[in-house]
Coordinates of C-alpha atoms in Angstrom, one line a residue:
M1222 CA -37.4 95.9 138.4
N1223 CA -39.4 98.8 139.5
N1224 CA -38.8 100.9 142.7
R1225 CA -41.3 99.0 144.7
S1226 CA -39.7 95.7 143.9
Q1227 CA -36.3 97.0 144.7
I1228 CA -37.6 98.2 148.1
H1229 CA -39.0 94.7 148.8
V1230 CA -35.7 93.0 147.9
L1231 CA -33.7 95.3 150.1
F1232 CA -36.1 94.8 152.9
A1233 CA -35.8 91.0 152.6
L1234 CA -32.0 91.2 152.4
G1235 CA -32.1 93.4 155.5
L1236 CA -34.2 90.8 157.3
L1237 CA -31.8 88.1 156.4
V1238 CA -28.8 90.1 157.6
F1239 CA -30.6 90.9 160.9
A1240 CA -31.4 87.2 161.4
A1241 CA -27.9 86.2 160.7
M1242 CA -26.6 88.7 163.2
A1243 CA -29.2 87.6 165.8
C1244 CA -28.0 83.9 165.4
L1245 CA -24.6 85.1 166.6
L1246 CA -26.0 86.3 169.9
P1247 CA -26.0 83.9 172.9
V1248 CA -29.4 82.3 173.6
G1249 CA -31.3 84.5 176.0
M1250 CA -28.7 87.2 175.9
A1251 CA -30.3 90.6 175.2
V1252 CA -28.5 93.3 173.2
P1253 CA -27.6 96.0 175.8
A1254 CA -29.7 99.0 175.0
L1255 CA -27.9 102.4 174.7
A1256 CA -29.5 105.3 176.4
A1257 CA -31.0 108.0 174.1
D1258 CA -28.8 111.0 173.4
M1259 CA -29.2 113.6 176.2
P1260 CA -28.0 117.0 175.1
L1261 CA -28.2 120.0 177.4
P1262 CA -29.3 123.5 176.4
P1263 CA -26.3 125.9 176.2
D1264 CA -27.7 128.2 179.0
A1265 CA -28.0 125.4 181.6
G1266 CA -24.9 126.4 183.5
F1267 CA -22.5 123.4 182.9
V1268 CA -18.8 123.3 182.2
N1269 CA -18.2 122.4 178.7
V1270 CA -14.8 120.6 178.1
K1271 CA -14.6 122.1 174.7
D1272 CA -14.6 125.6 176.2
H1273 CA -11.4 124.6 178.0
G1274 CA -9.7 123.5 174.8
A1275 CA -10.7 119.8 174.4
K1276 CA -11.2 119.0 170.7
G1277 CA -12.9 115.6 170.8
D1278 CA -11.5 114.7 167.4
G1279 CA -9.9 111.4 168.4
V1280 CA -6.4 112.7 167.5
T1281 CA -5.6 115.7 169.8
D1282 CA -4.5 114.8 173.4
D1283 CA -7.3 116.2 175.4
T1284 CA -6.0 115.2 178.9
E1285 CA -5.0 118.5 180.2
A1286 CA -8.0 120.4 178.8
I1287 CA -10.4 117.9 180.5
R1288 CA -8.5 118.2 183.8
T1289 CA -8.8 122.0 183.7
A1290 CA -12.5 121.6 183.0
I1291 CA -12.9 119.2 186.0
K1292 CA -11.1 121.6 188.2
D1293 CA -13.3 124.5 187.1
G1294 CA -16.4 122.4 187.7
I1295 CA -15.3 121.5 191.2
E1296 CA -14.3 125.0 192.2
K1297 CA -17.3 126.8 190.5
N1298 CA -20.0 126.4 193.1
S1299 CA -20.7 124.5 196.3
R1300 CA -19.3 121.0 195.9
Y1301 CA -22.1 119.7 198.1
A1302 CA -25.3 121.6 197.2
N1303 CA -24.8 122.5 193.5
P1304 CA -21.7 121.2 191.7
P1305 CA -22.1 121.7 188.0
F1306 CA -21.9 119.0 185.3
V1307 CA -18.8 118.7 183.3
Y1308 CA -20.2 118.1 179.9
F1309 CA -18.8 116.2 177.0
P1310 CA -20.5 117.0 173.7
K1311 CA -20.4 114.2 171.1
G1312 CA -16.8 113.3 170.1
T1313 CA -13.9 111.1 170.9
Y1314 CA -11.7 112.6 173.6
L1315 CA -8.2 111.0 173.5
V1316 CA -6.5 110.9 176.8
T1317 CA -3.0 109.7 177.9
G1318 CA -3.4 109.8 181.8
P1319 CA -5.9 109.8 184.6
L1320 CA -8.9 112.2 184.9
E1321 CA -9.5 112.7 188.7
S1322 CA -11.7 114.7 191.1
R1323 CA -8.5 116.6 192.1
V1324 CA -7.7 120.3 192.0
E1325 CA -4.0 119.9 192.9
E1326 CA -1.4 117.1 193.5
F1327 CA -0.8 118.0 197.2
G1328 CA -2.3 120.4 199.8
W1329 CA -5.6 120.0 201.7
S1330 CA -6.9 116.4 201.2
G1331 CA -4.2 115.7 198.9
G1332 CA -6.1 117.7 196.3
W1333 CA -9.1 115.4 196.2
R1334 CA -12.5 117.0 196.2
A1335 CA -16.2 116.0 196.2
G1336 CA -18.6 117.0 193.4
M1337 CA -17.2 115.7 190.1
L1338 CA -20.0 115.1 187.7
L1339 CA -19.0 113.9 184.3
R1340 CA -21.9 113.9 181.9
G1341 CA -21.8 113.0 178.1
E1342 CA -24.2 114.1 175.5
S1343 CA -24.5 110.5 174.2
Q1344 CA -23.6 107.2 175.7
E1345 CA -22.6 105.9 172.3
K1346 CA -20.9 109.1 170.8
S1347 CA -19.4 110.9 173.8
I1348 CA -16.2 108.7 174.1
I1349 CA -13.2 109.1 176.4
K1350 CA -10.5 106.9 174.7
L1351 CA -7.3 106.0 176.3
K1352 CA -4.4 105.9 173.9
D1353 CA -3.2 102.4 173.2
N1354 CA 0.0 100.9 174.6
L1355 CA 0.8 103.6 177.2
P1356 CA 3.8 102.5 179.5
D1357 CA 1.9 103.6 182.6
Y1358 CA -0.9 101.3 181.8
A1359 CA 1.1 98.3 180.7
D1360 CA 1.2 96.2 183.9
A1361 CA -1.8 94.5 185.3
A1362 CA 0.0 93.9 188.6
K1363 CA 0.1 97.7 189.0
P1364 CA -3.3 98.8 187.7
K1365 CA -4.1 102.4 187.1
W1366 CA -7.4 104.2 186.5
V1367 CA -8.5 106.3 183.6
I1368 CA -11.4 108.1 185.6
A1369 CA -11.3 108.3 189.4
S1370 CA -13.6 110.1 191.8
G1371 CA -12.3 110.6 195.4
S1372 CA -13.1 111.6 198.9
E1373 CA -12.2 114.7 200.8
S1374 CA -10.1 114.4 204.0
D1375 CA -8.8 116.6 206.8
K1376 CA -5.2 115.5 206.0
R1377 CA -2.8 117.9 204.3
T1378 CA 0.0 116.7 202.1
K1379 CA 3.1 118.4 200.7
A1380 CA 5.6 117.6 198.0
G1381 CA 7.5 114.4 198.9
D1382 CA 4.6 112.9 200.9
K1383 CA 3.1 109.7 199.6
P1384 CA 0.1 110.7 197.4
M1385 CA -3.4 110.1 198.8
D1386 CA -5.5 107.6 196.9
G1387 CA -8.8 109.5 197.4
G1388 CA -10.6 106.8 199.5
G1389 CA -12.9 107.9 202.3
N1390 CA -16.4 108.7 203.3
R1391 CA -16.7 112.3 202.0
A1392 CA -16.9 111.6 198.3
F1393 CA -20.2 113.3 197.9
R1394 CA -22.3 113.4 194.8
H1395 CA -19.9 112.1 192.2
A1396 CA -21.3 111.0 188.9
V1397 CA -20.2 109.5 185.6
M1398 CA -23.1 109.5 183.1
N1399 CA -24.1 109.1 179.5
L1400 CA -20.7 108.3 177.9
T1401 CA -18.3 105.5 176.9
V1402 CA -14.9 104.9 178.4
D1403 CA -12.6 102.9 176.1
V1404 CA -9.3 101.8 177.5
G1405 CA -8.2 100.2 174.3
D1406 CA -5.1 98.0 174.5
N1407 CA -3.8 98.7 178.0
P1408 CA -3.5 95.6 180.1
G1409 CA -3.1 97.6 183.4
A1410 CA -6.0 100.0 182.8
I1411 CA -9.1 100.4 185.1
G1412 CA -11.9 102.1 183.2
V1413 CA -13.6 103.9 186.1
D1414 CA -12.4 103.7 189.7
F1415 CA -15.4 105.0 191.7
V1416 CA -15.9 106.2 195.3
A1417 CA -19.1 108.0 196.3
S1418 CA -20.7 108.8 199.7
N1419 CA -24.4 108.6 200.4
R1420 CA -25.3 109.6 196.8
G1421 CA -23.5 109.0 193.5
T1422 CA -24.0 107.3 190.3
V1423 CA -22.4 105.6 187.2
E1424 CA -25.3 105.6 184.8
N1425 CA -25.8 105.0 181.1
V1426 CA -22.2 104.2 180.6
T1427 CA -20.3 101.7 178.5
I1428 CA -16.8 100.7 179.6
K1429 CA -14.8 98.5 177.3
A1430 CA -11.3 97.2 176.5
K1431 CA -9.4 95.3 174.0
N1432 CA -7.0 94.6 177.0
G1433 CA -7.5 95.9 180.4
Y1434 CA -7.5 95.1 184.1
C1435 CA -10.9 96.1 185.4
G1436 CA -13.9 97.8 184.0
L1437 CA -15.4 99.3 187.2
G1438 CA -13.2 99.5 190.3
L1439 CA -14.7 99.9 193.7
T1440 CA -11.8 98.8 195.8
R1441 CA -10.8 102.0 197.7
H1442 CA -12.4 102.7 201.0
W1443 CA -15.3 103.2 201.0
P1444 CA -17.5 102.6 198.0
G1445 CA -21.2 103.7 198.4
P1446 CA -23.9 104.0 198.9
A1447 CA -24.3 104.7 195.2
L1448 CA -26.2 103.5 192.2
V1449 CA -24.7 101.8 189.2
R1450 CA -27.4 101.6 186.5
N1451 CA -27.6 100.8 182.8
V1452 CA -23.9 100.0 182.6
S1453 CA -22.3 97.6 180.1
I1454 CA -18.8 96.4 180.6
E1455 CA -17.0 94.6 177.8
G1456 CA -13.7 92.9 178.0
F1457 CA -11.1 93.3 180.9
D1458 CA -9.8 90.6 183.2
F1459 CA -12.4 91.7 185.8
G1460 CA -15.7 93.4 185.1
I1461 CA -16.3 94.8 188.6
R1462 CA -14.2 94.6 191.7
V1463 CA -15.5 95.6 195.2
E1464 CA -13.3 95.3 198.2
H1465 CA -14.2 97.1 201.5
Y1466 CA -17.0 96.3 203.9
Q1467 CA -18.9 99.5 203.7
Y1468 CA -21.2 101.3 202.8
G1469 CA -23.1 99.1 200.2
M1470 CA -23.6 99.4 196.4
T1471 CA -26.6 99.0 194.2
F1472 CA -26.6 97.8 190.7
E1473 CA -29.5 97.5 188.2
H1474 CA -29.5 96.7 184.4
I1475 CA -25.9 95.6 184.2
V1476 CA -24.3 93.8 181.2
L1477 CA -21.0 91.9 181.5
K1478 CA -19.4 90.4 178.4
G1479 CA -16.0 88.9 177.5
Q1480 CA -14.3 89.0 180.9
K1481 CA -11.1 86.9 181.1
K1482 CA -10.9 86.0 184.8
L1483 CA -14.1 87.0 186.6
G1484 CA -17.3 89.0 186.2
I1485 CA -17.8 90.5 189.7
W1486 CA -15.4 90.1 192.7
C1487 CA -16.8 91.2 196.1
N1488 CA -14.8 90.7 199.2
Q1489 CA -17.1 91.8 202.1
N1490 CA -19.3 94.6 200.9
V1491 CA -23.1 94.6 200.5
L1492 CA -24.3 94.4 196.9
A1493 CA -27.8 94.6 195.8
I1494 CA -28.1 93.6 192.2
R1495 CA -31.1 93.4 189.8
D1496 CA -31.2 92.4 186.1
L1497 CA -27.5 91.3 185.7
Q1498 CA -26.8 89.8 182.2
S1499 CA -23.6 88.1 181.8
D1500 CA -22.1 86.4 178.6
N1501 CA -18.9 84.8 179.9
R1502 CA -17.0 81.5 180.1
V1503 CA -15.4 82.6 183.4
P1504 CA -17.3 82.6 186.7
V1505 CA -19.7 85.5 187.1
I1506 CA -19.7 86.2 190.8
E1507 CA -17.3 85.4 193.6
L1508 CA -18.1 86.5 197.2
G1509 CA -14.9 86.1 199.2
N1510 CA -15.6 86.8 202.9
E1511 CA -18.2 85.6 205.4
N1512 CA -19.1 89.3 206.2
G1513 CA -20.2 90.0 202.6
L1514 CA -23.7 89.9 201.4
I1515 CA -25.1 89.8 197.8
A1516 CA -28.8 90.0 196.9
L1517 CA -29.2 89.1 193.3
I1518 CA -32.5 88.9 191.5
D1519 CA -33.7 88.6 187.9
A1520 CA -30.3 87.6 186.4
K1521 CA -29.4 85.8 183.3
L1522 CA -25.9 84.2 183.3
T1523 CA -25.1 82.6 179.8
G1524 CA -22.0 81.3 178.1
G1525 CA -20.4 79.3 180.8
D1526 CA -17.7 76.5 180.9
P1527 CA -18.6 73.0 182.0
Q1528 CA -15.6 73.1 184.3
A1529 CA -16.6 76.4 185.9
T1530 CA -19.0 77.5 188.7
A1531 CA -21.2 80.5 187.9
I1532 CA -21.5 81.8 191.5
K1533 CA -19.2 81.1 194.4
S1534 CA -19.8 82.4 197.9
K1535 CA -18.2 82.4 201.4
G1536 CA -20.7 85.0 202.6
Q1537 CA -24.4 85.4 202.5
L1538 CA -26.6 85.1 199.4
D1539 CA -30.2 86.1 198.6
L1540 CA -30.8 84.8 195.1
R1541 CA -34.1 84.9 193.2
N1542 CA -34.9 84.1 189.6
V1543 CA -31.3 83.6 188.5
A1544 CA -31.2 81.7 185.2
I1545 CA -27.8 80.0 184.5
S1546 CA -26.7 78.0 181.4
G1547 CA -23.5 76.6 180.2
Y1548 CA -21.7 76.2 183.5
G1549 CA -21.0 72.9 185.2
K1550 CA -22.2 74.2 188.5
S1551 CA -24.6 77.0 189.1
L1552 CA -23.7 77.6 192.7
E1553 CA -21.2 76.8 195.5
D1554 CA -22.3 78.5 198.7
T1555 CA -20.3 77.8 201.9
G1556 CA -21.5 80.9 203.7
R1557 CA -23.8 79.1 206.2
G1558 CA -21.5 76.4 207.5
T1559 CA -23.0 73.6 205.6
P1560 CA -21.9 73.8 202.0
V1561 CA -24.5 74.0 199.3
T1562 CA -23.7 73.0 195.7
V1563 CA -26.3 73.5 192.9
M1564 CA -25.5 71.7 189.7
A1565 CA -26.3 73.6 186.5
K1566 CA -29.4 72.7 184.4
D1567 CA -29.3 74.8 181.3
G1568 CA -32.1 77.3 181.1
K1569 CA -33.4 76.5 184.5
S1570 CA -33.6 79.3 187.1
I1571 CA -32.6 79.3 190.8
E1572 CA -36.0 80.5 191.9
S1573 CA -34.9 81.2 195.4
H1574 CA -31.8 80.5 197.5
V1575 CA -30.8 82.1 200.8
S1576 CA -27.8 81.2 202.8
Q1577 CA -29.7 81.9 206.1
A1578 CA -33.3 82.5 206.8
F1579 CA -35.0 83.5 210.0
T1580 CA -38.7 84.2 210.6
L1581 CA -40.9 85.7 213.2
P1582 CA -43.0 84.0 214.4
A1583 CA -40.8 80.9 214.2
G1584 CA -42.0 78.2 211.8
L1585 CA -43.2 80.7 209.2
P1586 CA -42.0 79.4 205.8
P1587 CA -38.7 81.3 205.1
K1588 CA -39.8 82.8 201.7
P1589 CA -39.2 86.3 200.4
L1590 CA -42.2 88.5 199.7
N1591 CA -41.3 88.8 196.0
L1592 CA -43.1 92.1 195.6
P1593 CA -43.6 93.2 192.0
V1594 CA -40.9 95.5 190.6
K1595 CA -41.7 98.5 188.5
E1596 CA -39.5 100.9 186.5
A1597 CA -39.6 104.7 187.1
P1598 CA -41.0 106.9 184.3
E1599 CA -38.6 108.1 181.7
F1600 CA -38.7 111.1 179.4
Y1601 CA -36.1 113.2 177.5
T1602 CA -36.0 115.2 174.3
G1603 CA -33.3 117.1 172.5
D1604 CA -35.8 119.6 171.1
F1605 CA -35.0 122.5 173.2
S1606 CA -38.2 124.3 172.1
Q1607 CA -39.9 121.9 174.5
W1608 CA -37.8 123.0 177.5
A1609 CA -38.6 125.9 179.9
N1610 CA -35.8 127.7 181.6
V1611 CA -37.0 129.0 185.0
C1612 CA -34.7 132.1 184.6
A1613 CA -36.7 133.0 181.4
F1614 CA -39.8 133.3 183.6
G1615 CA -38.2 135.5 186.3
A1616 CA -36.3 133.2 188.6
T1617 CA -32.6 134.2 189.3
V1618 CA -29.6 132.1 190.2
G1619 CA -28.2 133.0 193.6
G1620 CA -29.2 135.8 195.9
D1621 CA -32.0 136.1 198.5
D1622 CA -34.9 137.2 196.2
D1623 CA -38.0 135.0 195.8
D1624 CA -37.7 132.7 192.9
A1625 CA -41.1 130.9 193.5
A1626 CA -43.1 132.9 190.9
G1627 CA -40.5 132.2 188.1
I1628 CA -40.2 128.5 188.9
Q1629 CA -44.0 128.1 189.1
A1630 CA -44.6 130.0 185.8
A1631 CA -42.1 127.7 184.0
I1632 CA -43.9 124.6 185.4
D1633 CA -47.2 126.1 184.3
S1634 CA -45.9 127.0 180.8
G1635 CA -46.9 123.7 179.3
K1636 CA -43.5 122.7 178.4
P1637 CA -42.7 119.0 179.2
I1638 CA -39.2 119.7 180.5
V1639 CA -38.5 122.5 183.0
Y1640 CA -34.8 123.1 183.9
L1641 CA -33.0 125.1 186.6
P1642 CA -29.7 126.4 185.4
N1643 CA -27.0 125.4 187.9
G1644 CA -27.0 127.3 191.1
D1645 CA -29.1 128.1 194.2
Y1646 CA -32.7 129.2 194.3
K1647 CA -34.8 130.6 197.2
V1648 CA -38.7 130.4 197.4
G1649 CA -41.2 132.0 199.7
K1650 CA -44.0 129.7 199.1
T1651 CA -44.7 126.1 198.1
I1652 CA -43.8 125.1 194.5
I1653 CA -46.6 123.0 193.0
I1654 CA -45.7 120.5 190.3
R1655 CA -48.9 120.3 188.2
G1656 CA -50.2 120.0 184.7
N1657 CA -48.3 117.9 182.1
V1658 CA -44.7 118.6 183.0
R1659 CA -42.7 115.4 182.5
L1660 CA -39.2 116.2 183.8
I1661 CA -37.8 118.8 186.2
L1662 CA -34.1 118.8 185.7
G1663 CA -32.1 120.6 188.3
M1664 CA -28.7 120.7 186.7
Q1665 CA -27.4 120.0 190.2
S1666 CA -29.2 123.0 191.6
S1667 CA -30.6 123.6 195.0
I1668 CA -34.0 124.9 196.1
G1669 CA -34.7 126.1 199.6
P1670 CA -37.0 128.4 201.6
M1671 CA -36.2 132.1 202.0
K1672 CA -35.0 133.1 205.4
D1673 CA -37.8 132.7 208.0
A1674 CA -40.3 131.8 205.2
G1675 CA -41.4 128.5 206.9
V1676 CA -42.3 126.8 203.5
D1677 CA -44.0 123.4 204.2
P1678 CA -44.0 121.5 202.0
L1679 CA -41.4 122.9 199.8
I1680 CA -42.6 120.9 196.9
R1681 CA -46.1 119.5 196.3
F1682 CA -46.7 117.1 193.5
E1683 CA -50.1 117.4 191.8
G1684 CA -49.0 116.2 188.4
A1685 CA -51.5 115.2 185.7
H1686 CA -49.6 113.4 183.0
P1687 CA -50.6 109.8 182.7
Q1688 CA -47.0 108.6 182.4
G1689 CA -45.8 110.5 185.5
T1690 CA -43.1 113.1 186.2
M1691 CA -39.4 113.0 187.2
M1692 CA -37.3 115.3 189.3
E1693 CA -33.6 114.9 188.8
H1694 CA -30.3 116.4 190.1
I1695 CA -31.9 118.7 192.7
W1696 CA -31.1 119.5 196.4
F1697 CA -34.4 120.2 198.1
S1698 CA -34.0 121.9 201.5
G1699 CA -37.5 121.1 202.5
V1700 CA -40.3 118.5 202.5
V1701 CA -41.4 116.9 199.2
E1702 CA -45.1 116.0 199.3
H1703 CA -46.9 113.6 196.9
A1704 CA -50.6 114.6 196.4
S1705 CA -51.5 113.0 193.0
T1706 CA -52.8 109.8 191.5
K1707 CA -49.9 109.9 189.0
A1708 CA -46.4 108.7 189.3
L1709 CA -43.5 110.7 190.6
A1710 CA -39.8 109.8 190.5
M1711 CA -37.0 111.5 192.5
R1712 CA -33.6 110.5 191.1
H1713 CA -30.2 111.8 192.2
C1714 CA -31.8 114.1 194.7
D1715 CA -31.5 115.3 198.3
F1716 CA -34.7 116.0 200.3
H1717 CA -33.3 116.9 203.8
K1718 CA -36.7 117.5 205.5
G1719 CA -38.3 114.3 204.2
Y1720 CA -40.9 112.9 201.9
R1721 CA -44.6 112.2 202.7
N1722 CA -47.9 111.5 200.8
T1723 CA -51.4 112.8 201.3
A1724 CA -54.6 110.9 201.2
K1725 CA -54.8 112.0 197.5
G1726 CA -51.2 110.9 196.9
T1727 CA -51.9 107.4 195.7
G1728 CA -49.8 107.5 192.6
D1729 CA -46.6 105.4 192.4
M1730 CA -43.4 106.8 193.9
F1731 CA -39.9 106.2 192.9
I1732 CA -36.8 107.1 195.0
E1733 CA -33.5 106.4 193.3
D1734 CA -30.0 107.5 194.5
T1735 CA -31.2 109.8 197.2
I1736 CA -30.3 111.3 200.5
G1737 CA -33.2 112.2 202.8
K1738 CA -35.4 111.3 205.7
P1739 CA -37.9 110.6 207.0
I1740 CA -39.7 108.8 204.2
V1741 CA -43.3 108.6 205.4
I1742 CA -45.8 106.6 203.4
A1743 CA -48.6 108.1 205.4
H1744 CA -51.4 106.6 203.2
P1745 CA -51.5 103.4 201.1
Q1746 CA -49.2 103.9 198.1
S1747 CA -46.7 101.9 196.2
V1748 CA -43.0 103.0 196.4
W1749 CA -39.9 101.6 194.9
G1750 CA -36.5 102.6 196.1
R1751 CA -33.1 102.1 194.6
S1752 CA -30.0 103.1 196.6
V1753 CA -31.7 104.9 199.4
N1754 CA -29.7 106.7 202.0
C1755 CA -31.3 107.8 205.4
E1756 CA -29.4 109.1 208.4
F1757 CA -29.7 110.3 212.0
G1758 CA -32.5 111.7 214.1
E1759 CA -34.8 110.3 216.8
E1760 CA -37.7 109.1 214.8
S1761 CA -38.0 106.1 212.5
L1762 CA -36.2 106.7 209.2
I1763 CA -38.9 105.1 207.1
E1764 CA -42.6 104.7 208.0
N1765 CA -44.9 102.5 205.9
H1766 CA -48.6 102.9 206.9
G1767 CA -50.4 100.4 204.8
G1768 CA -48.4 100.9 201.6
T1769 CA -46.3 98.6 199.5
L1770 CA -42.5 99.4 199.8
W1771 CA -39.8 97.6 197.7
M1772 CA -36.1 98.7 198.0
L1773 CA -33.0 97.6 196.2
G1774 CA -30.1 98.9 198.3
Y1775 CA -30.7 100.8 201.6
K1776 CA -28.2 102.4 203.9
T1777 CA -28.8 103.9 207.3
E1778 CA -26.6 105.7 209.8
G1779 CA -27.5 106.3 213.5
E1780 CA -29.2 104.3 216.3
M1781 CA -32.9 104.9 215.5
V1782 CA -35.5 102.5 214.1
C1783 CA -34.5 101.8 210.5
I1784 CA -37.9 100.8 209.2
E1785 CA -41.3 101.0 211.0
N1786 CA -43.9 98.9 209.0
K1787 CA -47.5 99.7 210.2
G1788 CA -49.9 97.4 208.4
G1789 CA -47.9 97.6 205.1
K1790 CA -45.8 95.2 203.0
T1791 CA -42.1 96.0 203.0
E1792 CA -39.3 94.2 201.1
V1793 CA -35.6 95.3 201.2
L1794 CA -32.9 93.5 199.3
G1795 CA -29.3 94.2 200.3
A1796 CA -29.3 96.8 203.2
L1797 CA -26.4 98.0 205.2
L1798 CA -27.6 99.3 208.6
Y1799 CA -25.0 101.3 210.4
P1800 CA -25.4 102.3 214.1
L1801 CA -22.5 104.5 214.9
R1802 CA -22.8 103.9 218.6
K1803 CA -24.6 101.2 220.7
P1804 CA -28.3 101.6 220.4
K1805 CA -30.5 101.8 223.5
A1806 CA -31.3 98.3 224.9
D1807 CA -35.0 98.7 224.1
A1808 CA -34.5 100.3 220.6
P1809 CA -35.4 97.8 217.8
M1810 CA -33.8 97.9 214.4
L1811 CA -37.1 97.1 212.7
V1812 CA -40.7 97.4 213.9
N1813 CA -43.4 95.4 212.2
D1814 CA -46.8 96.4 213.5
G1815 CA -49.7 94.5 211.8
G1816 CA -47.9 93.9 208.4
V1817 CA -45.2 91.8 206.8
I1818 CA -41.6 92.6 206.2
S1819 CA -38.7 90.8 204.4
I1820 CA -35.2 92.0 204.5
S1821 CA -31.6 90.9 203.6
Y1822 CA -29.0 93.0 205.4
A1823 CA -25.8 93.4 207.1
I1824 CA -24.9 95.4 210.2
N1825 CA -21.7 97.5 210.4
G1826 CA -20.3 98.8 213.7
Q1827 CA -22.3 98.4 216.9
Q1828 CA -25.1 95.8 217.2
Y1829 CA -28.7 96.3 217.9
N1830 CA -29.8 94.3 221.0
L1831 CA -33.3 94.0 219.5
T1832 CA -33.5 93.3 215.8
L1833 CA -37.2 93.0 215.1
K1834 CA -40.2 93.9 217.2
Q1835 CA -43.6 93.1 215.9
R1836 CA -47.2 93.0 216.9
K1837 CA -50.0 91.2 215.3
A1838 CA -52.7 93.3 213.7
G1839 CA -55.4 94.2 216.3
A1840 CA -53.4 92.9 219.3
G1841 CA -53.0 94.9 222.4
D1842 CA -50.0 97.0 223.4
D1843 CA -48.5 94.1 225.4
A1844 CA -48.6 91.6 222.5
W1845 CA -45.2 92.2 221.0
Q1846 CA -42.9 89.5 219.7
T1847 CA -39.2 90.1 219.4
F1848 CA -36.3 88.6 217.4
E1849 CA -32.8 89.3 218.6
Q1850 CA -29.7 89.5 216.5
K1851 CA -27.8 87.1 218.8
N1852 CA -29.9 84.3 217.3
V1853 CA -28.2 84.8 214.0
G1854 CA -24.5 84.6 215.2
R1855 CA -23.2 86.9 212.4
R1856 CA -23.6 90.5 211.4
N1857 CA -25.4 89.8 208.2
L1858 CA -28.4 87.9 207.3
S1859 CA -29.7 86.6 204.0
L1860 CA -33.3 86.8 204.9
L1861 CA -35.3 87.9 207.9
R1862 CA -39.0 87.8 207.5
G1863 CA -41.6 89.0 210.0
D1864 CA -45.3 88.5 209.5
A1865 CA -47.7 90.3 211.9
G1866 CA -50.8 90.3 209.7
R1867 CA -54.3 89.1 210.7

């Protein structure tokens, strides 16, 4: 047999093996895609766990070394503006106890701090492995986490006090990214117990167990808002557990497989979920309280048990395009008073189901907008010759000197990736993102104007690459302006003076895991938001002037107008709207002026007297219609649709 014949035979055998393996997969169940390796250049300003003694050899106990690295990362810079990544190069890091965002056991806030960002080099090959059969992790009735973020608090503790659990609403900018957490054979283990406030993420993460209690715990007060994205949970009694009523969590591209009791438990939070894939015999979702809300779209729930129900709800549901197979019942919904049961028909989707629907004007068909959903651009390379360090072009970390020229020169260098080593940068003029740059990676850095510089906008996007540009892990103390026909994505960013587009800014915009307002679509443009947090002020938090806006997960805080839709199309799935105090009697929650709006939401705290105020396109100033929250009878709503078009 010649070499070519041998190659043909091997190729044929390979196809047979691949086909045999494919036959083992459940019908319709996609193989979860692992994120590409994401190494960081050594001069990027991160904290390397190996520099603190971690071996990553799968044998050495790395617990204390990793704890030291986390403490170093938390204390190195501002925990709010620029906390550095704690970086795990490829390796298996054996641990025997919890890794927490704590710097001490007692003291201020019980030692808990904001700003713990754990980032692996590889989702597949950066592994945090809990040693098997540990006594502290043996009891599922007393579960214990492997990784836990926490919130700061004004309380002080001392030796002998009951330890604080890290719950609260000051758990800013935590992240767990690009790694695997393997709890092994420990029945009482929680893989990741996560608390984040306003911005935070669990992204590109695999959480798995031979025996374990829960993959992703969100049970302390108060989870979110935060974004859980590209996460696979394998094994455990429970895949995900969510308990408290605020402040909303967003999930996208989630795979659940092999849970023993339940896929997702939610008591009374607001969950916005897109692209959930479940391969389980046990129920997939249970919503346990009438104050809870789950918006679920584009899901595929396979496996099943003829005696089981895939989705059970005592709260409010907004379901769209949910394919269910193998279960006896697809849905039991008792959240609107009149129980609804949907029997399973294998392979057939629940195209649309809402527990409650109200429309303005009354009589309008209570249908969601179903706006098209688009993914943000992606780009990464481990070839560091394609990276430009702004410091190599004259920018300096810290200080009051003008870093604008150095940052601009790096952008104009022609490299596809520009990075800002971790720290603070000041600029005296607008930074223009132009040319073919694909990714600006901030390493959790901050960019702001020099004192009295009056830089407006701080960032102007004029990018030219046909596949778009991303900005990640940056705190912008100024306005971000879109002025290009190409796509821009802001991910894991703060933009505290707001976002706007110009007449030339017609390219797609993606806003994911962000803090910032106002968001002003000043000219027609398509915008997709995931886990968007907007707070305070007198003006509307979001304005849509003739654009198309789709959001998965939205949280507000304050008594202002949450969305002002002026001739545009706006669709929001899973919002938590949070007026701290009683809004003014004539202050609407939503304004729809000549457009169409569709939203599923819950209200926490005080009520708006006026929920939706809308005016038909071309009508006079006295032609407003109103919808009042009292018509609903609860603080959450599966679907409210207003249509004020021509």
